Tab-separated table of C-alpha atoms in Angstrom:
chain	number	residue	atom	x	y	z
A	1	MET	CA	13.903	-43.613	-7.169
A	2	SER	CA	10.311	-42.438	-7.167
A	3	LYS	CA	9.472	-38.982	-8.465
A	4	ALA	CA	8.077	-37.785	-5.152
A	5	ARG	CA	11.274	-38.818	-3.397
A	6	LYS	CA	13.356	-36.994	-5.998
A	7	ASP	CA	11.273	-33.861	-5.445
A	8	MET	CA	11.759	-34.158	-1.704
A	9	ILE	CA	15.529	-34.382	-2.152
A	10	THR	CA	15.516	-31.328	-4.426
A	11	ILE	CA	13.556	-29.374	-1.808
A	12	TYR	CA	15.972	-30.576	0.879
A	13	MET	CA	18.902	-29.342	-1.227
A	14	PHE	CA	17.343	-25.897	-1.400
A	15	ARG	CA	16.308	-25.785	2.259
A	16	ASN	CA	18.629	-22.907	3.102
A	17	ALA	CA	17.408	-20.864	0.165
A	18	LEU	CA	13.799	-21.589	1.125
A	19	ALA	CA	14.387	-20.758	4.787
A	20	THR	CA	15.957	-17.406	3.934
A	21	LEU	CA	13.180	-16.743	1.420
A	22	PHE	CA	10.731	-17.305	4.249
A	23	ALA	CA	12.675	-14.851	6.459
A	24	ALA	CA	12.573	-12.125	3.809
A	25	PHE	CA	8.942	-12.796	2.884
A	26	ALA	CA	7.662	-12.892	6.466
A	27	SER	CA	9.466	-9.682	7.417
A	28	PHE	CA	8.124	-7.835	4.343
A	29	MET	CA	4.608	-9.066	5.031
A	30	ILE	CA	4.671	-8.087	8.713
A	31	SER	CA	6.105	-4.677	7.873
A	32	LEU	CA	3.587	-3.946	5.081
A	33	ILE	CA	0.571	-5.189	7.046
A	34	HIS	CA	1.721	-3.125	10.020
A	35	TYR	CA	2.253	0.039	7.960
A	36	TYR	CA	-0.884	-0.096	5.810
A	37	GLN	CA	-3.121	-1.864	8.347
A	38	CYS	CA	-4.213	-4.059	5.468
A	39	THR	CA	-5.019	-7.697	4.808
A	40	PHE	CA	-2.517	-10.397	3.866
A	41	ALA	CA	-3.796	-10.390	0.266
A	42	GLU	CA	-3.296	-6.648	-0.105
A	43	ALA	CA	0.211	-6.826	1.350
A	44	LEU	CA	0.959	-9.634	-1.112
A	45	GLN	CA	-0.215	-7.389	-3.950
A	46	ARG	CA	1.860	-4.501	-2.680
A	47	LEU	CA	4.925	-6.730	-2.562
A	48	PHE	CA	4.669	-8.451	-5.933
A	49	VAL	CA	2.245	-6.589	-8.211
A	50	PHE	CA	2.256	-2.988	-7.211
A	51	ASP	CA	5.772	-1.821	-7.714
A	52	ILE	CA	8.847	-3.332	-9.334
A	53	TYR	CA	11.177	-1.469	-6.945
A	54	THR	CA	9.587	-3.114	-3.917
A	55	THR	CA	9.887	-6.562	-5.499
A	56	LEU	CA	13.519	-5.964	-6.457
A	57	TYR	CA	14.376	-4.826	-2.941
A	58	PHE	CA	12.696	-7.954	-1.614
A	59	LEU	CA	14.905	-10.126	-3.853
A	60	LEU	CA	17.961	-8.200	-2.716
A	61	ILE	CA	17.089	-8.763	0.945
A	62	TRP	CA	16.604	-12.457	0.219
A	63	LEU	CA	20.059	-12.616	-1.387
A	64	PHE	CA	21.526	-10.791	1.606
A	65	ASP	CA	19.875	-13.250	4.011
A	66	TYR	CA	21.130	-16.213	2.029
A	67	LEU	CA	24.712	-14.935	2.030
A	68	ILE	CA	24.660	-14.204	5.757
A	69	PHE	CA	23.291	-17.707	6.340
A	70	GLU	CA	26.090	-19.224	4.243
A	71	ILE	CA	28.719	-17.188	6.084
A	72	SER	CA	27.326	-18.423	9.396
A	73	LYS	CA	27.713	-21.991	8.102
A	74	ILE	CA	31.324	-21.390	7.091
A	75	ILE	CA	32.162	-19.807	10.452
A	76	TYR	CA	30.529	-22.750	12.206
A	77	ASP	CA	32.675	-25.161	10.197
A	78	ILE	CA	35.840	-23.247	11.144
A	79	TYR	CA	35.147	-23.353	14.881
A	80	GLU	CA	33.411	-26.726	14.836
A	81	GLU	CA	35.433	-28.221	17.690
A	82	LYS	CA	35.209	-25.257	20.011
A	83	VAL	CA	31.492	-24.683	19.604
A	84	THR	CA	29.358	-24.231	22.737
A	85	PHE	CA	25.932	-22.766	23.424
A	86	LEU	CA	27.409	-19.283	23.835
A	87	PRO	CA	27.069	-18.051	20.226
A	88	CYS	CA	23.491	-19.318	20.244
A	89	ILE	CA	22.651	-17.315	23.359
A	90	ALA	CA	24.441	-14.269	21.925
A	91	LEU	CA	22.326	-14.509	18.764
A	92	LEU	CA	19.114	-14.806	20.776
A	93	VAL	CA	20.082	-11.709	22.783
A	94	LEU	CA	20.785	-9.903	19.493
A	95	CYS	CA	17.274	-10.879	18.316
A	96	GLY	CA	15.857	-8.862	21.190
A	97	VAL	CA	18.362	-6.007	21.055
A	98	ILE	CA	17.708	-5.411	17.356
A	99	PHE	CA	14.256	-4.018	18.193
A	100	PHE	CA	15.830	-1.199	20.217
A	101	ILE	CA	18.038	-0.052	17.337
A	102	PRO	CA	16.374	2.748	15.351
A	103	ILE	CA	16.261	1.183	11.897
A	104	LEU	CA	13.358	0.417	9.580
A	105	ASP	CA	11.084	-2.221	11.152
A	106	LEU	CA	11.486	-4.378	8.044
A	107	PHE	CA	15.200	-4.832	8.817
A	108	GLN	CA	14.435	-5.526	12.473
A	109	TYR	CA	11.988	-8.326	11.653
A	110	ASN	CA	14.254	-9.677	8.947
A	111	LEU	CA	17.402	-9.819	11.081
A	112	CYS	CA	15.455	-11.267	14.003
A	113	ILE	CA	14.047	-14.127	11.911
A	114	LEU	CA	17.423	-14.652	10.247
A	115	PHE	CA	19.230	-14.932	13.607
A	116	LEU	CA	16.599	-17.394	14.835
A	117	LEU	CA	17.149	-19.519	11.731
A	118	ILE	CA	20.929	-19.454	12.218
A	119	CYS	CA	20.375	-20.462	15.848
A	120	LEU	CA	18.166	-23.383	14.845
A	121	ARG	CA	20.701	-24.590	12.334
A	122	MET	CA	23.496	-24.283	14.892
A	123	VAL	CA	21.578	-26.340	17.445
A	124	LYS	CA	20.817	-28.960	14.802
A	125	GLU	CA	24.500	-29.233	13.848
A	126	MET	CA	25.602	-29.416	17.481
A	127	TRP	CA	23.089	-32.181	18.117
A	128	LYS	CA	24.609	-34.105	15.188
A	129	ARG	CA	28.325	-33.380	15.610
A	130	THR	CA	28.870	-32.820	19.338
A	131	PRO	CA	26.260	-34.950	21.121
A	132	GLU	CA	28.143	-34.590	24.416
A	133	LEU	CA	26.751	-31.060	24.667
A	134	PHE	CA	23.270	-32.552	24.862
A	135	LYS	CA	23.828	-35.064	27.655
A	136	TRP	CA	21.360	-33.171	29.822
A	137	ALA	CA	18.735	-33.435	27.102
A	138	HIS	CA	19.199	-37.190	26.803
A	139	ARG	CA	18.961	-37.519	30.550
A	140	LEU	CA	15.729	-35.556	30.525
A	141	VAL	CA	14.298	-37.723	27.742
A	142	ASP	CA	15.297	-40.897	29.602
A	143	GLN	CA	13.604	-39.684	32.774
A	144	ARG	CA	10.430	-38.916	30.863
A	145	LYS	CA	10.422	-42.404	29.352
A	146	LYS	CA	11.000	-44.129	32.668
A	147	ARG	CA	8.413	-42.274	34.713
A	148	PRO	CA	5.182	-43.729	33.256
A	149	GLU	CA	6.639	-47.268	33.339
A	150	SER	CA	7.391	-47.126	37.056
A	151	GLY	CA	4.074	-45.489	37.680
A	152	LEU	CA	2.119	-48.248	35.981
A	153	LYS	CA	3.947	-51.092	37.687
B	1	MET	CA	42.068	-22.601	8.950
B	2	ASN	CA	41.265	-24.747	5.950
B	3	LYS	CA	42.273	-23.037	2.680
B	4	GLU	CA	39.010	-23.919	0.973
B	5	LEU	CA	36.964	-22.494	3.836
B	6	LYS	CA	39.061	-19.326	3.819
B	7	ARG	CA	38.440	-18.821	0.125
B	8	GLN	CA	34.694	-19.341	0.593
B	9	LEU	CA	34.626	-16.892	3.477
B	10	ILE	CA	36.434	-14.178	1.538
B	11	LEU	CA	34.174	-14.630	-1.485
B	12	SER	CA	31.005	-14.478	0.632
B	13	GLY	CA	32.373	-11.436	2.478
B	14	ILE	CA	32.964	-9.571	-0.770
B	15	LEU	CA	29.487	-10.486	-2.028
B	16	VAL	CA	27.886	-9.338	1.232
B	17	CYS	CA	29.723	-6.000	0.927
B	18	PHE	CA	28.305	-5.611	-2.584
B	19	ILE	CA	24.785	-6.453	-1.444
B	20	ILE	CA	24.939	-4.115	1.559
B	21	SER	CA	26.159	-1.223	-0.576
B	22	THR	CA	23.355	-1.899	-3.092
B	23	LEU	CA	20.828	-2.016	-0.246
B	24	PHE	CA	22.100	1.383	0.923
B	25	LEU	CA	22.054	2.862	-2.570
B	26	TRP	CA	18.509	1.680	-3.228
B	27	TYR	CA	17.199	2.541	0.201
B	28	ASN	CA	15.739	5.978	-0.638
B	29	ASN	CA	14.196	4.695	-3.836
B	30	PHE	CA	12.703	1.724	-2.005
B	31	MET	CA	11.255	3.928	0.733
B	32	PHE	CA	9.782	6.296	-1.867
B	33	HIS	CA	8.009	3.488	-3.689
B	34	THR	CA	7.078	1.097	-0.895
B	35	TYR	CA	5.929	3.165	2.053
B	36	VAL	CA	3.575	5.750	0.592
B	37	ASN	CA	1.146	7.871	2.547
B	38	THR	CA	-2.391	6.575	2.529
B	39	ASP	CA	-5.677	8.040	3.612
B	40	ASP	CA	-7.455	6.563	6.611
B	41	TYR	CA	-10.675	5.887	4.757
B	42	GLN	CA	-12.564	6.924	1.673
B	43	TYR	CA	-16.203	6.196	0.875
B	44	CYS	CA	-18.262	7.240	-2.090
B	45	PHE	CA	-22.062	7.121	-2.386
B	46	ALA	CA	-24.458	7.650	-5.270
B	47	GLY	CA	-28.184	7.524	-5.703
B	48	GLY	CA	-31.101	9.077	-7.494
B	49	ASN	CA	-34.664	8.845	-8.680
B	50	GLU	CA	-36.511	9.976	-11.796
B	51	GLU	CA	-36.062	13.649	-11.093
B	52	LEU	CA	-32.632	13.972	-9.513
B	53	SER	CA	-29.319	12.181	-9.515
B	54	ILE	CA	-26.732	12.579	-6.772
B	55	ASP	CA	-23.175	11.342	-7.441
B	56	GLY	CA	-19.943	11.175	-5.530
B	57	TYR	CA	-21.070	11.896	-1.986
B	58	GLN	CA	-17.869	11.343	-0.054
B	59	PHE	CA	-16.737	10.560	3.436
B	60	TYR	CA	-12.990	10.600	3.865
B	61	LYS	CA	-10.258	11.032	6.387
B	62	ASN	CA	-6.660	11.860	5.618
B	63	LYS	CA	-3.882	13.806	7.290
B	64	GLU	CA	-5.703	17.093	6.706
B	65	GLY	CA	-8.847	16.028	8.467
B	66	GLN	CA	-12.141	14.247	8.296
B	67	LYS	CA	-14.629	15.566	5.740
B	68	HIS	CA	-17.878	14.739	3.965
B	69	GLY	CA	-19.932	16.093	1.096
B	70	ASN	CA	-18.740	17.383	-2.271
B	71	ALA	CA	-21.376	15.574	-4.328
B	72	ARG	CA	-22.881	16.597	-7.647
B	73	ILE	CA	-26.635	16.986	-8.018
B	74	ILE	CA	-28.190	16.988	-11.481
B	75	ALA	CA	-31.828	17.512	-12.349
B	76	LEU	CA	-32.896	14.880	-14.861
B	77	LYS	CA	-35.962	16.783	-16.059
B	78	ASP	CA	-35.907	20.112	-17.866
B	79	GLN	CA	-36.890	23.127	-15.766
B	80	PHE	CA	-36.935	21.033	-12.609
B	81	LEU	CA	-34.532	23.390	-10.853
B	82	LEU	CA	-35.221	27.084	-11.387
B	83	LYS	CA	-33.259	30.177	-10.543
B	84	ASP	CA	-33.488	31.248	-6.860
B	85	ASP	CA	-34.745	27.845	-5.630
B	86	SER	CA	-33.269	26.909	-2.288
B	87	ILE	CA	-32.301	23.301	-1.687
B	88	HIS	CA	-31.894	21.565	1.637
B	89	VAL	CA	-30.027	18.253	1.496
B	90	ILE	CA	-30.107	15.978	4.562
B	91	VAL	CA	-28.023	12.809	4.520
B	92	THR	CA	-28.898	10.326	7.274
B	93	SER	CA	-27.326	7.054	8.316
B	94	LEU	CA	-29.979	4.339	8.610
B	95	LYS	CA	-27.870	2.511	11.185
B	96	ASP	CA	-27.416	5.479	13.471
B	97	LYS	CA	-30.249	8.001	13.232
B	98	ASP	CA	-28.198	10.620	15.106
B	99	LEU	CA	-25.744	10.844	12.244
B	100	VAL	CA	-27.198	13.620	10.102
B	101	PHE	CA	-25.269	15.694	7.583
B	102	GLU	CA	-26.997	18.772	6.221
B	103	HIS	CA	-26.199	20.995	3.265
B	104	GLN	CA	-27.943	24.134	2.133
B	105	LEU	CA	-27.589	25.656	-1.313
B	106	SER	CA	-29.334	27.982	-3.687
B	107	VAL	CA	-29.798	27.664	-7.448
B	108	LYS	CA	-28.223	30.462	-9.465
B	109	GLY	CA	-29.599	29.520	-12.887
B	110	ASP	CA	-32.221	27.241	-14.432
B	111	ASN	CA	-31.165	23.563	-14.725
B	112	GLU	CA	-27.933	24.301	-12.913
B	113	VAL	CA	-25.601	21.419	-12.002
B	114	LEU	CA	-25.086	21.784	-8.272
B	115	THR	CA	-22.126	20.813	-6.132
B	116	LEU	CA	-22.585	20.244	-2.427
B	117	SER	CA	-20.210	21.892	-0.015
B	118	GLU	CA	-17.460	19.893	1.654
B	119	ASP	CA	-17.745	20.128	5.416
B	120	GLU	CA	-15.689	18.972	8.340
B	121	THR	CA	-17.035	15.780	9.937
B	122	LYS	CA	-17.161	16.222	13.691
B	123	GLU	CA	-18.522	12.787	14.561
B	124	LYS	CA	-16.277	9.768	14.829
B	125	LEU	CA	-17.465	7.494	12.048
B	126	SER	CA	-17.195	3.739	11.917
B	127	GLU	CA	-17.686	1.466	8.955
B	128	ASN	CA	-20.990	0.273	10.403
B	129	ASP	CA	-22.410	3.807	10.390
B	130	LEU	CA	-21.817	4.089	6.666
B	131	THR	CA	-23.351	0.870	5.419
B	132	GLN	CA	-26.771	2.328	4.585
B	133	LEU	CA	-27.489	5.985	3.926
B	134	SER	CA	-30.442	7.911	2.645
B	135	VAL	CA	-30.727	11.451	1.388
B	136	GLN	CA	-33.695	13.745	1.799
B	137	ILE	CA	-33.912	16.572	-0.720
B	138	ILE	CA	-36.237	19.492	-0.022
B	139	ILE	CA	-36.664	22.171	-2.677
B	140	LYS	CA	-38.284	25.456	-1.730
B	141	ARG	CA	-39.521	27.961	-4.291
B	142	GLN	CA	-40.753	31.349	-3.042
B	143	ASN	CA	-40.972	29.971	0.517
B	144	LYS	CA	-43.148	27.039	-0.522
B	145	THR	CA	-41.937	23.445	-0.499
B	146	VAL	CA	-42.293	22.181	-4.040
B	147	TYR	CA	-40.382	18.916	-3.648
B	148	ASP	CA	-39.598	16.657	-0.689
B	149	GLN	CA	-38.310	13.163	-1.382
B	150	THR	CA	-36.044	10.668	0.342
B	151	VAL	CA	-33.754	8.572	-1.826
B	152	PRO	CA	-31.470	5.722	-0.676
B	153	LEU	CA	-27.752	6.227	-1.306
B	154	GLN	CA	-25.758	3.257	-2.586
B	155	LYS	CA	-22.226	2.668	-1.398
B	156	GLN	CA	-19.940	2.380	-4.408
B	157	ASP	CA	-16.865	0.181	-4.702
B	158	VAL	CA	-13.870	2.481	-4.457
B	159	TYR	CA	-10.559	1.392	-5.962
B	160	THR	CA	-7.171	2.987	-5.378
B	161	TYR	CA	-5.049	3.595	-8.434
B	162	ASN	CA	-1.354	4.314	-8.296
B	163	GLY	CA	1.302	5.026	-10.872
B	164	ALA	CA	5.001	5.667	-10.620
B	165	ASN	CA	8.262	5.806	-12.461
B	166	LYS	CA	11.660	5.963	-10.805
B	167	ASP	CA	11.464	9.561	-9.618
B	168	TYR	CA	7.792	10.519	-9.642
B	169	ALA	CA	4.667	8.914	-8.244
B	170	ILE	CA	0.958	9.551	-8.215
B	171	SER	CA	-0.779	7.676	-5.445
B	172	ASN	CA	-4.222	7.397	-3.883
B	173	VAL	CA	-6.269	8.161	-6.983
B	174	TYR	CA	-9.753	6.977	-6.042
B	175	VAL	CA	-11.951	5.603	-8.771
B	176	THR	CA	-15.477	4.212	-8.864
B	177	SER	CA	-17.472	3.236	-11.917
B	178	SER	CA	-18.539	6.850	-12.518
B	179	TRP	CA	-16.294	9.057	-10.436
B	180	LEU	CA	-12.620	9.850	-9.921
B	181	LYS	CA	-10.787	11.780	-7.249
B	182	THR	CA	-7.327	12.982	-8.199
B	183	GLY	CA	-4.379	11.657	-6.234
B	184	ASP	CA	-1.237	12.763	-4.451
B	185	PHE	CA	1.793	13.724	-6.500
B	186	SER	CA	5.199	13.105	-4.986
B	187	SER	CA	8.747	13.237	-6.206
B	188	LYS	CA	12.016	11.821	-5.009
B	189	ILE	CA	13.966	14.737	-6.464
B	190	LYS	CA	14.819	17.408	-3.928
B	191	ASN	CA	13.961	21.019	-4.734
B	192	ILE	CA	11.912	20.055	-7.756
B	193	GLU	CA	9.717	23.092	-7.082
B	194	LYS	CA	12.744	25.331	-7.703
B	195	GLN	CA	13.756	23.502	-10.844
B	196	TYR	CA	10.214	23.467	-12.262
B	197	PRO	CA	8.019	26.041	-10.471
B	198	TYR	CA	4.849	25.218	-12.437
B	199	MET	CA	3.201	21.983	-13.410
B	200	ILE	CA	0.069	20.366	-14.861
B	201	ILE	CA	-1.266	16.890	-14.217
B	202	ASP	CA	-3.778	15.627	-16.790
B	203	TYR	CA	-5.950	12.599	-16.150
B	204	LEU	CA	-6.864	10.713	-19.315
B	205	TYR	CA	-8.973	7.684	-20.035
B	206	LEU	CA	-8.883	5.513	-23.138
B	207	LYS	CA	-11.638	6.234	-25.668
B	208	ASP	CA	-13.794	3.498	-27.192
B	209	ASN	CA	-11.819	1.260	-29.585
B	210	GLY	CA	-8.693	3.244	-28.837
B	211	GLN	CA	-5.159	1.899	-28.935
B	212	GLN	CA	-3.620	1.734	-25.502
B	213	ASP	CA	-0.213	2.869	-26.788
B	214	ASN	CA	-1.520	5.837	-28.744
B	215	ILE	CA	-1.760	8.970	-26.602
B	216	ASN	CA	-4.178	10.554	-29.115
B	217	ASP	CA	-6.776	7.895	-28.305
B	218	TYR	CA	-7.129	9.177	-24.772
B	219	GLU	CA	-9.711	11.657	-23.534
B	220	ARG	CA	-8.622	14.265	-20.992
B	221	PHE	CA	-11.240	14.529	-18.272
B	222	ALA	CA	-9.492	16.116	-15.316
B	223	TYR	CA	-6.484	18.294	-14.806
B	224	ILE	CA	-4.690	20.052	-12.005
B	225	LYS	CA	-2.631	23.098	-12.846
B	226	GLY	CA	-0.647	25.273	-10.528
B	227	LYS	CA	2.571	25.896	-8.679
B	228	THR	CA	4.615	22.767	-8.102
B	229	ALA	CA	5.113	23.687	-4.443
B	230	ASP	CA	1.334	23.782	-3.916
B	231	ILE	CA	0.678	20.565	-5.813
B	232	LEU	CA	3.344	18.747	-3.773
B	233	LYS	CA	1.384	19.622	-0.634
B	234	ASN	CA	-1.543	17.656	-2.131
B	235	THR	CA	-4.254	19.896	-0.772
B	236	ASN	CA	-5.948	20.651	-4.089
B	237	ARG	CA	-7.494	17.326	-4.989
B	238	ILE	CA	-10.558	17.493	-7.191
B	239	SER	CA	-13.436	15.148	-8.023
B	240	VAL	CA	-14.596	14.544	-11.557
B	241	TYR	CA	-17.508	12.563	-12.973
B	242	TYR	CA	-17.566	10.096	-15.814
B	243	ASP	CA	-20.824	10.310	-17.734
B	244	GLU	CA	-20.057	8.050	-20.714
B	245	GLN	CA	-21.464	4.571	-21.249
B	246	GLY	CA	-19.986	1.713	-19.229
B	247	SER	CA	-17.779	1.794	-16.203
B	248	LEU	CA	-14.698	3.930	-15.718
B	249	LEU	CA	-13.090	0.957	-13.974
B	250	ASP	CA	-12.969	-0.903	-17.297
B	251	ARG	CA	-10.962	1.806	-19.012
B	252	PRO	CA	-7.204	2.255	-18.721
B	253	ILE	CA	-6.409	5.562	-16.982
B	254	ASN	CA	-3.172	7.460	-17.491
B	255	CYS	CA	-1.695	10.633	-16.125
B	256	VAL	CA	0.361	13.049	-18.162
B	257	VAL	CA	2.586	15.197	-15.998
B	258	THR	CA	4.094	18.368	-17.436
B	259	LEU	CA	6.737	20.144	-15.393
B	260	MET	CA	7.411	23.698	-16.531
B	261	LYS	CA	10.043	26.333	-15.915
B	262	ASP	CA	7.453	29.103	-16.382
B	263	ASP	CA	3.670	29.284	-16.562
B	264	LYS	CA	3.547	29.775	-20.337
B	265	GLN	CA	3.886	26.059	-21.012
B	266	GLN	CA	7.292	26.503	-22.596
B	267	LYS	CA	10.436	24.527	-21.837
B	268	GLY	CA	8.273	21.804	-20.339
B	269	TYR	CA	9.272	18.314	-19.404
B	270	THR	CA	6.426	15.885	-20.038
B	271	PHE	CA	6.060	12.248	-19.119
B	272	MET	CA	3.255	9.741	-18.704
B	273	LEU	CA	2.417	7.643	-15.675
B	274	GLU	CA	0.212	4.625	-16.175
B	275	LEU	CA	-2.209	4.228	-13.311
B	276	HIS	CA	-2.743	0.697	-12.110
B	277	GLY	CA	-3.020	-1.409	-9.019
B	278	SER	CA	-6.763	-1.180	-8.532
B	279	LEU	CA	-6.657	-2.213	-4.936
B	280	LYS	CA	-10.009	-1.984	-3.324
B	281	VAL	CA	-9.921	0.617	-0.606
B	282	VAL	CA	-9.874	-0.994	2.789
B	283	ASP	CA	-13.376	-0.444	4.025
B	284	ASP	CA	-13.013	-1.403	7.607
B	285	HIS	CA	-11.759	1.214	9.947
B	286	GLU	CA	-12.338	1.793	13.628
């Protein structure tokens, strides 16, 4: 196996960790840039160089995100057969509702991105495991494919 | 439910509970260290010619208001400024000729080091207005103008220094190569002003060839002394000037904070805060 391929597999193995890292990082950056009205580079400094307590809290939030993501995976596995689009829609609604709850904006951004990630993963799993839920999508794709052919002939 | 899945779920649940409780416990500490108050803008200008040097002309805006001035004027020649001279200082923006800031002062002794007054800025300033400034200095002696020169003022790079330990923080210390403005002191501990009614904050820089770990190798060049309650309000910030060789930005700067139960410097609690960060102050503002 080539080295590049091995690296790709390693990254794929850590995809959940990386996705949740992105959620934590993006929410911290948005919150800091919003609060200090500063550049990306300054927010980066404030997050990693400036203060150890900020960095530690960032790591803690990442860990929290990762655990919530794992729990969502376990719950999905439990209810695998009964899964519909409903939980996905509920999560998307929660993404919006979270901004009306009076908590620190950092948590709002973080939970919103986290819920979106869980949603994405759920849709991906449903696509793989219960393709019958996506009949409409296949039909749509088929129609798209057919249309130019008939048009040209 | 699968036994394995159940076990995983319980374990993750317990871990999440731990993390959430830690997040709650650390919340106040995190807020104290991450979201600190900042000033809206801070500029510092300096200039001079063969006769006069003007340092630390400021424009700043913070929660107390928008102000300008507070510069130091030194005569570089002996007997250049004499007792009872009156000085008229006019600072003009080259970009916007309507922006004029005037200061009037009188000399109380020969060769006196003068400090300009700090006045409220009524105009709304933008970054563009403050790119190029010039200062006109008119000296009158016995109602005759003896000196009238215009000198360009150079904008200096201003860096923000911060320092903190778990419970105390000093933020928004502004430093240029030759000037320092003391920062805001804040504490996470409630009622600290009752526990320690008096306090001193010393600003020290490292002497030439000094050891960074040795406190005796530091030179004290600014201090704030007073009631803790007043210092916590952060209204008594002072500007000091660095007249040694080289740049102040190249020297490590530390703060020594002494909290005292009375004003006789007894039963004090002293600790040091290393200032660092050196973020360049965001220049652009609306």
